[in-house]
């Protein structure tokens, strides 16, 4: 097989978009609109590559360049729930080392995700498994809202219905200038859980690139009281809704707005003909309350198969030492 790797450029951008659009693994997060947002808002040094086999595009690889001391690496793109290397069905997984050899000329190490775990078992380069995480995905074809409702406990249903009984309503944000109300409670919630607060400009750019047909932002309100809200990316072509960002009013301690907001998004997706709802990334940890809440609404954990491949002989012992020290601490 004559594999080659071609950097993304203005001349082949249409090939990237076409491959992403037609691939069953393609997502909005692989689109060049998403790439533009990551570059403009965060200033990431992104390196996107098309994989060719005898001039036919058989894969796309979105990476961010990282410099670690004297070593240059390529890693999976951040702030993206789906950031796999995508390969079509014609790729022979036994050729993975031939493909990796092309990247060995470009970097000291490569960190990437794939959907097919069997690919990783064929790697002969020095490699290490990555963080055990995954996406919590609800298949509405198998588990429609009526089925979910029957499995929810009486206490959970009571907490959901409480909002409507007390006069709370879902309000969809239809103007860019109103994003600030959602962002106010998003930022406060992230500060509360000590998470990374993304800038308002990021959410405004999401609006510019995806509204109105591929973006849904809602807040749960009663008069001048906001209980919280959600931002979801909507993919009509693939019939999937991505729950991306949560806003919460932490001054309402006796309410559980996350239940109502998750249920609202699921119900909306079903009513509008969507087949899948991704509730975001999560480690496989049944003891984690957020994991349990997502599983409660029918979401299944779809693992992300991650691997760090080291090409440089100097990097490998350094990384092994780092892992040893990290485990001992």
Coordinates of C-alpha atoms in Angstrom, one line a residue:
X1 CA 0.0 0.0 0.0
X2 CA 1.3 3.5 -0.9
X3 CA 0.2 5.6 2.0
X4 CA 0.9 9.3 2.3
X5 CA 0.1 12.1 4.6
X6 CA -0.8 15.5 3.3
X7 CA -1.2 18.6 5.5
X8 CA -4.5 20.4 5.3
X9 CA -4.4 23.4 2.9
X10 CA -6.6 25.7 1.0
X11 CA -6.3 23.3 -2.0
X12 CA -7.5 20.2 -0.2
X13 CA -9.9 21.7 2.4
X14 CA -12.9 20.6 0.3
X15 CA -11.6 17.0 0.4
X16 CA -11.4 17.2 4.2
X17 CA -15.0 18.4 4.5
X18 CA -16.3 15.9 2.0
X19 CA -14.6 13.0 3.8
X20 CA -15.9 14.2 7.2
X21 CA -19.4 14.7 5.8
X22 CA -19.7 11.2 4.3
X23 CA -17.9 9.2 7.1
X24 CA -20.1 7.5 9.6
X25 CA -17.6 8.7 12.3
X26 CA -17.6 12.3 11.1
X27 CA -18.7 15.0 13.5
X28 CA -19.2 18.7 13.8
X29 CA -16.0 18.6 15.9
X30 CA -14.0 17.5 12.8
X31 CA -15.4 20.3 10.7
X32 CA -13.2 23.2 9.6
X33 CA -15.6 25.5 11.3
X34 CA -14.6 23.9 14.6
X35 CA -11.0 24.2 13.7
X36 CA -11.4 27.9 13.0
X37 CA -13.0 28.4 16.4
X38 CA -10.2 26.6 18.2
X39 CA -7.6 28.6 16.4
X40 CA -9.2 32.0 16.8
X41 CA -10.4 31.8 20.4
X42 CA -7.6 29.7 22.0
X43 CA -4.7 30.3 19.6
X44 CA -3.9 26.6 19.2
X45 CA -1.3 25.5 16.8
X46 CA -3.4 23.0 14.9
X47 CA -2.0 20.5 12.5
X48 CA -4.6 18.7 10.3
X49 CA -3.6 15.9 7.9
X50 CA -5.4 13.9 5.2
X51 CA -4.3 10.3 4.8
X52 CA -4.1 9.0 1.2
X53 CA -3.8 5.6 -0.2
X54 CA -2.7 5.9 -3.9
X55 CA -4.2 9.4 -4.1
X56 CA -7.6 8.3 -2.5
X57 CA -8.5 10.0 0.8
X58 CA -8.9 7.3 3.4
X59 CA -8.7 9.2 6.6
X60 CA -8.4 12.6 8.4
X61 CA -6.3 13.4 11.4
X62 CA -7.0 16.5 13.6
X63 CA -4.1 17.3 15.9
X64 CA -2.7 20.1 18.0
X65 CA 1.0 20.7 18.1
X66 CA 2.7 20.6 21.5
X67 CA 6.2 21.4 22.4
X68 CA 7.5 19.6 25.5
X69 CA 11.0 20.8 26.2
X70 CA 13.1 19.9 23.2
X71 CA 10.4 17.5 21.8
X72 CA 7.6 18.2 19.3
X73 CA 4.4 16.2 19.6
X74 CA 1.0 15.9 18.0
X75 CA -2.0 15.4 20.3
X76 CA -5.7 15.1 20.0
X77 CA -7.5 18.4 19.7
X78 CA -8.8 19.9 23.0
X79 CA -12.4 21.1 23.8
X80 CA -13.8 18.5 21.5
X81 CA -15.9 15.6 22.7
X82 CA -15.2 13.8 19.5
X83 CA -11.6 14.1 18.2
X84 CA -10.8 10.7 16.8
X85 CA -8.5 10.0 13.9
X86 CA -11.1 8.8 11.3
X87 CA -10.2 6.0 8.9
X88 CA -12.6 4.6 6.3
X89 CA -13.4 0.9 5.9
X90 CA -10.8 0.4 3.2
X91 CA -8.0 0.9 5.7
X92 CA -6.3 -2.4 6.7
X93 CA -5.6 -2.2 10.4
X94 CA -2.5 -4.4 9.9
X95 CA -1.0 -1.4 8.1
X96 CA -1.1 0.9 11.1
X97 CA 2.6 0.9 11.6
X98 CA 3.2 1.9 8.0
X99 CA 0.9 4.9 8.6
X100 CA 2.5 5.8 11.9
X101 CA 6.0 5.7 10.3
X102 CA 4.9 8.7 8.2
X103 CA 4.2 10.7 11.4
X104 CA 7.5 9.5 12.9
X105 CA 9.2 11.9 10.5
X106 CA 7.1 14.8 11.8
X107 CA 7.2 14.5 15.6
X108 CA 8.7 12.8 18.6
X109 CA 5.4 11.4 19.8
X110 CA 1.8 11.1 18.7
X111 CA -1.2 11.0 21.0
X112 CA -4.5 10.1 19.3
X113 CA -7.9 8.4 19.6
X114 CA -9.6 5.9 17.4
X115 CA -13.0 4.2 17.5
X116 CA -11.6 0.7 16.7
X117 CA -9.6 -0.6 19.6
X118 CA -8.2 -3.4 17.4
X119 CA -6.0 -0.9 15.6
X120 CA -4.1 -0.2 18.8
X121 CA -3.3 -3.8 19.4
X122 CA -1.3 -3.9 16.1
X123 CA 1.1 -1.0 17.1
X124 CA 4.7 -2.1 17.4
X125 CA 6.2 1.3 18.3
X126 CA 6.7 2.0 22.0
X127 CA 3.2 3.0 23.1
X128 CA 1.1 3.6 26.2
X129 CA -2.6 3.5 26.8
X130 CA -4.3 6.9 27.5
X131 CA -6.8 8.1 30.0
X132 CA -9.8 5.8 30.4
X133 CA -12.7 7.9 29.4
X134 CA -15.6 7.9 26.9
X135 CA -18.8 9.5 25.7
X136 CA -22.1 8.9 27.4
X137 CA -24.5 8.4 24.5
X138 CA -28.2 7.7 24.5
X139 CA -29.7 5.8 21.6
X140 CA -33.3 7.1 21.3
X141 CA -34.2 4.3 18.8
X142 CA -33.6 1.8 21.5
X143 CA -34.5 3.9 24.5
X144 CA -37.2 6.5 23.7
X145 CA -38.4 9.0 26.3
X146 CA -41.4 6.9 27.3
X147 CA -39.1 4.0 28.1
X148 CA -36.7 6.3 30.1
X149 CA -39.6 7.7 32.1
X150 CA -40.7 4.2 33.1
X151 CA -37.2 3.5 34.5
X152 CA -36.8 6.7 36.5
X153 CA -37.4 6.6 40.2
X154 CA -40.4 8.4 41.8
X155 CA -38.0 10.8 43.5
X156 CA -36.3 11.7 40.2
X157 CA -39.6 12.2 38.4
X158 CA -40.8 14.4 41.3
X159 CA -37.6 16.6 41.0
X160 CA -38.2 17.0 37.3
X161 CA -41.9 17.8 37.5
X162 CA -41.3 20.2 40.4
X163 CA -40.1 22.9 38.0
X164 CA -43.2 22.9 35.8
X165 CA -45.5 22.8 38.9
X166 CA -43.7 25.8 40.3
X167 CA -43.9 27.8 37.1
X168 CA -40.5 27.4 35.6
X169 CA -40.3 27.3 31.8
X170 CA -37.7 26.5 29.1
X171 CA -36.7 29.7 27.2
X172 CA -34.7 29.3 24.0
X173 CA -32.1 31.9 23.3
X174 CA -32.8 33.4 19.9
X175 CA -30.5 36.4 19.9
X176 CA -26.7 36.5 20.1
X177 CA -26.9 39.4 22.6
X178 CA -28.8 37.2 25.1
X179 CA -26.0 34.6 25.4
X180 CA -24.7 36.6 28.4
X181 CA -27.5 35.3 30.7
X182 CA -26.5 31.7 29.9
X183 CA -22.8 32.5 30.3
X184 CA -23.3 34.2 33.7
X185 CA -24.5 30.9 35.3
X186 CA -22.1 28.8 33.2
X187 CA -19.1 30.7 34.5
X188 CA -20.4 30.6 38.1
X189 CA -20.9 26.8 37.9
X190 CA -17.5 26.2 36.5
X191 CA -15.9 28.3 39.2
X192 CA -17.8 26.3 41.8
X193 CA -16.5 23.0 40.5
X194 CA -13.1 24.5 39.8
X195 CA -13.3 23.8 36.1
X196 CA -11.8 25.7 33.2
X197 CA -14.0 28.7 32.3
X198 CA -14.1 29.3 28.6
X199 CA -14.3 32.9 27.4
X200 CA -17.6 34.5 26.3
X201 CA -16.1 35.0 22.9
X202 CA -16.0 31.2 22.4
X203 CA -19.8 31.0 22.9
X204 CA -20.4 34.0 20.7
X205 CA -18.4 32.4 17.9
X206 CA -20.3 29.2 18.3
X207 CA -23.4 31.3 17.7
X208 CA -21.8 32.9 14.6
X209 CA -20.8 29.5 13.1
X210 CA -23.7 27.2 14.1
X211 CA -26.8 29.2 14.9
X212 CA -29.7 28.8 14.3
X213 CA -29.9 25.2 12.8
X214 CA -27.0 23.6 14.6
X215 CA -27.0 25.3 18.0
X216 CA -29.6 25.2 20.8
X217 CA -29.1 27.3 23.9
X218 CA -31.9 27.3 26.5
X219 CA -32.4 28.6 30.0
X220 CA -34.8 27.4 32.7
X221 CA -36.5 30.5 34.1
X222 CA -39.4 31.6 36.4
X223 CA -40.0 35.4 36.1
X224 CA -36.5 36.9 37.1
X225 CA -35.1 33.6 38.5
X226 CA -32.9 31.5 36.3
X227 CA -32.3 27.9 37.5
X228 CA -29.8 27.0 34.7
X229 CA -29.4 26.2 31.1
X230 CA -27.8 24.0 28.4
X231 CA -25.9 24.6 25.2
X232 CA -26.1 21.8 22.7
X233 CA -24.6 21.4 19.2
X234 CA -27.1 19.9 16.8
X235 CA -26.2 17.8 13.8
X236 CA -29.3 17.3 11.6
X237 CA -27.4 15.3 9.0
X238 CA -26.3 12.6 11.5
X239 CA -29.4 13.0 13.7
X240 CA -27.3 13.5 16.8
X241 CA -27.5 16.2 19.5
X242 CA -24.4 17.0 21.6
X243 CA -24.9 18.3 25.1
X244 CA -21.9 20.5 25.4
X245 CA -22.1 23.1 28.3
X246 CA -24.2 23.4 31.4
X247 CA -25.2 26.5 33.3
X248 CA -26.4 26.2 36.9
X249 CA -27.7 28.6 39.5
X250 CA -26.0 27.3 42.6
X251 CA -28.2 29.6 44.8
X252 CA -31.1 27.2 44.4
X253 CA -29.8 24.4 46.6
X254 CA -33.1 22.5 47.0
X255 CA -33.7 22.1 43.3
X256 CA -32.1 19.7 40.8
X257 CA -32.1 21.6 37.5
X258 CA -29.7 19.2 35.8
X259 CA -32.5 16.5 35.8
X260 CA -35.0 18.8 34.2
X261 CA -32.5 20.2 31.7
X262 CA -31.3 16.7 30.6
X263 CA -34.8 15.5 30.3
X264 CA -35.8 18.6 28.3
X265 CA -32.9 18.0 25.8
X266 CA -33.8 14.4 25.4
X267 CA -37.5 15.1 24.9
X268 CA -36.7 17.9 22.4
X269 CA -34.3 15.6 20.4
X270 CA -37.0 12.9 20.2
X271 CA -39.7 15.4 19.2
X272 CA -37.5 16.8 16.4
X273 CA -36.5 13.4 14.9
X274 CA -33.0 13.0 16.3
X275 CA -31.8 9.4 17.0
X276 CA -28.9 10.0 19.4
X277 CA -28.1 12.3 22.3
X278 CA -24.5 12.6 23.5
X279 CA -24.4 13.8 27.1
X280 CA -20.6 14.5 27.1
X281 CA -17.4 12.8 28.1
X282 CA -17.2 10.9 31.3
X283 CA -14.8 8.4 33.0
X284 CA -16.3 4.9 33.5
X285 CA -17.0 5.4 37.2
X286 CA -20.3 4.2 38.6
X287 CA -19.4 6.0 41.9
X288 CA -19.4 9.4 40.2
X289 CA -22.8 11.1 40.6
X290 CA -22.6 12.7 37.2
X291 CA -21.9 9.3 35.6
X292 CA -24.9 7.8 37.5
X293 CA -27.2 10.7 36.5
X294 CA -26.4 10.2 32.8
X295 CA -26.8 6.5 33.0
X296 CA -30.1 7.1 34.8
X297 CA -31.4 8.7 31.6
X298 CA -30.4 5.8 29.5
X299 CA -27.0 6.9 28.3
X300 CA -24.3 4.2 27.7
X301 CA -20.6 4.7 28.1
X302 CA -18.9 4.5 24.7
X303 CA -15.2 4.2 25.4
X304 CA -12.6 6.4 23.7
X305 CA -9.6 4.3 22.7
X306 CA -6.5 6.5 23.3
X307 CA -2.9 5.8 22.7
X308 CA 0.4 7.6 23.1
X309 CA 3.0 6.4 20.5
X310 CA 6.6 7.4 21.1
X311 CA 8.9 7.6 18.1
X312 CA 12.0 9.2 19.8
X313 CA 14.3 6.9 21.7
X314 CA 15.0 9.8 24.1
X315 CA 11.4 10.4 24.9
X316 CA 10.4 6.9 25.8
X317 CA 12.5 6.5 29.0
X318 CA 11.6 10.0 30.1
X319 CA 7.9 9.2 29.8
X320 CA 8.3 5.9 31.6
X321 CA 10.0 7.8 34.5
X322 CA 7.2 10.3 34.6
X323 CA 4.5 7.6 34.8
X324 CA 6.4 5.8 37.6
X325 CA 6.7 9.0 39.6
X326 CA 3.1 9.9 39.0
X327 CA 1.9 6.5 40.2
X328 CA 4.1 6.5 43.3
X329 CA 2.8 10.0 44.3

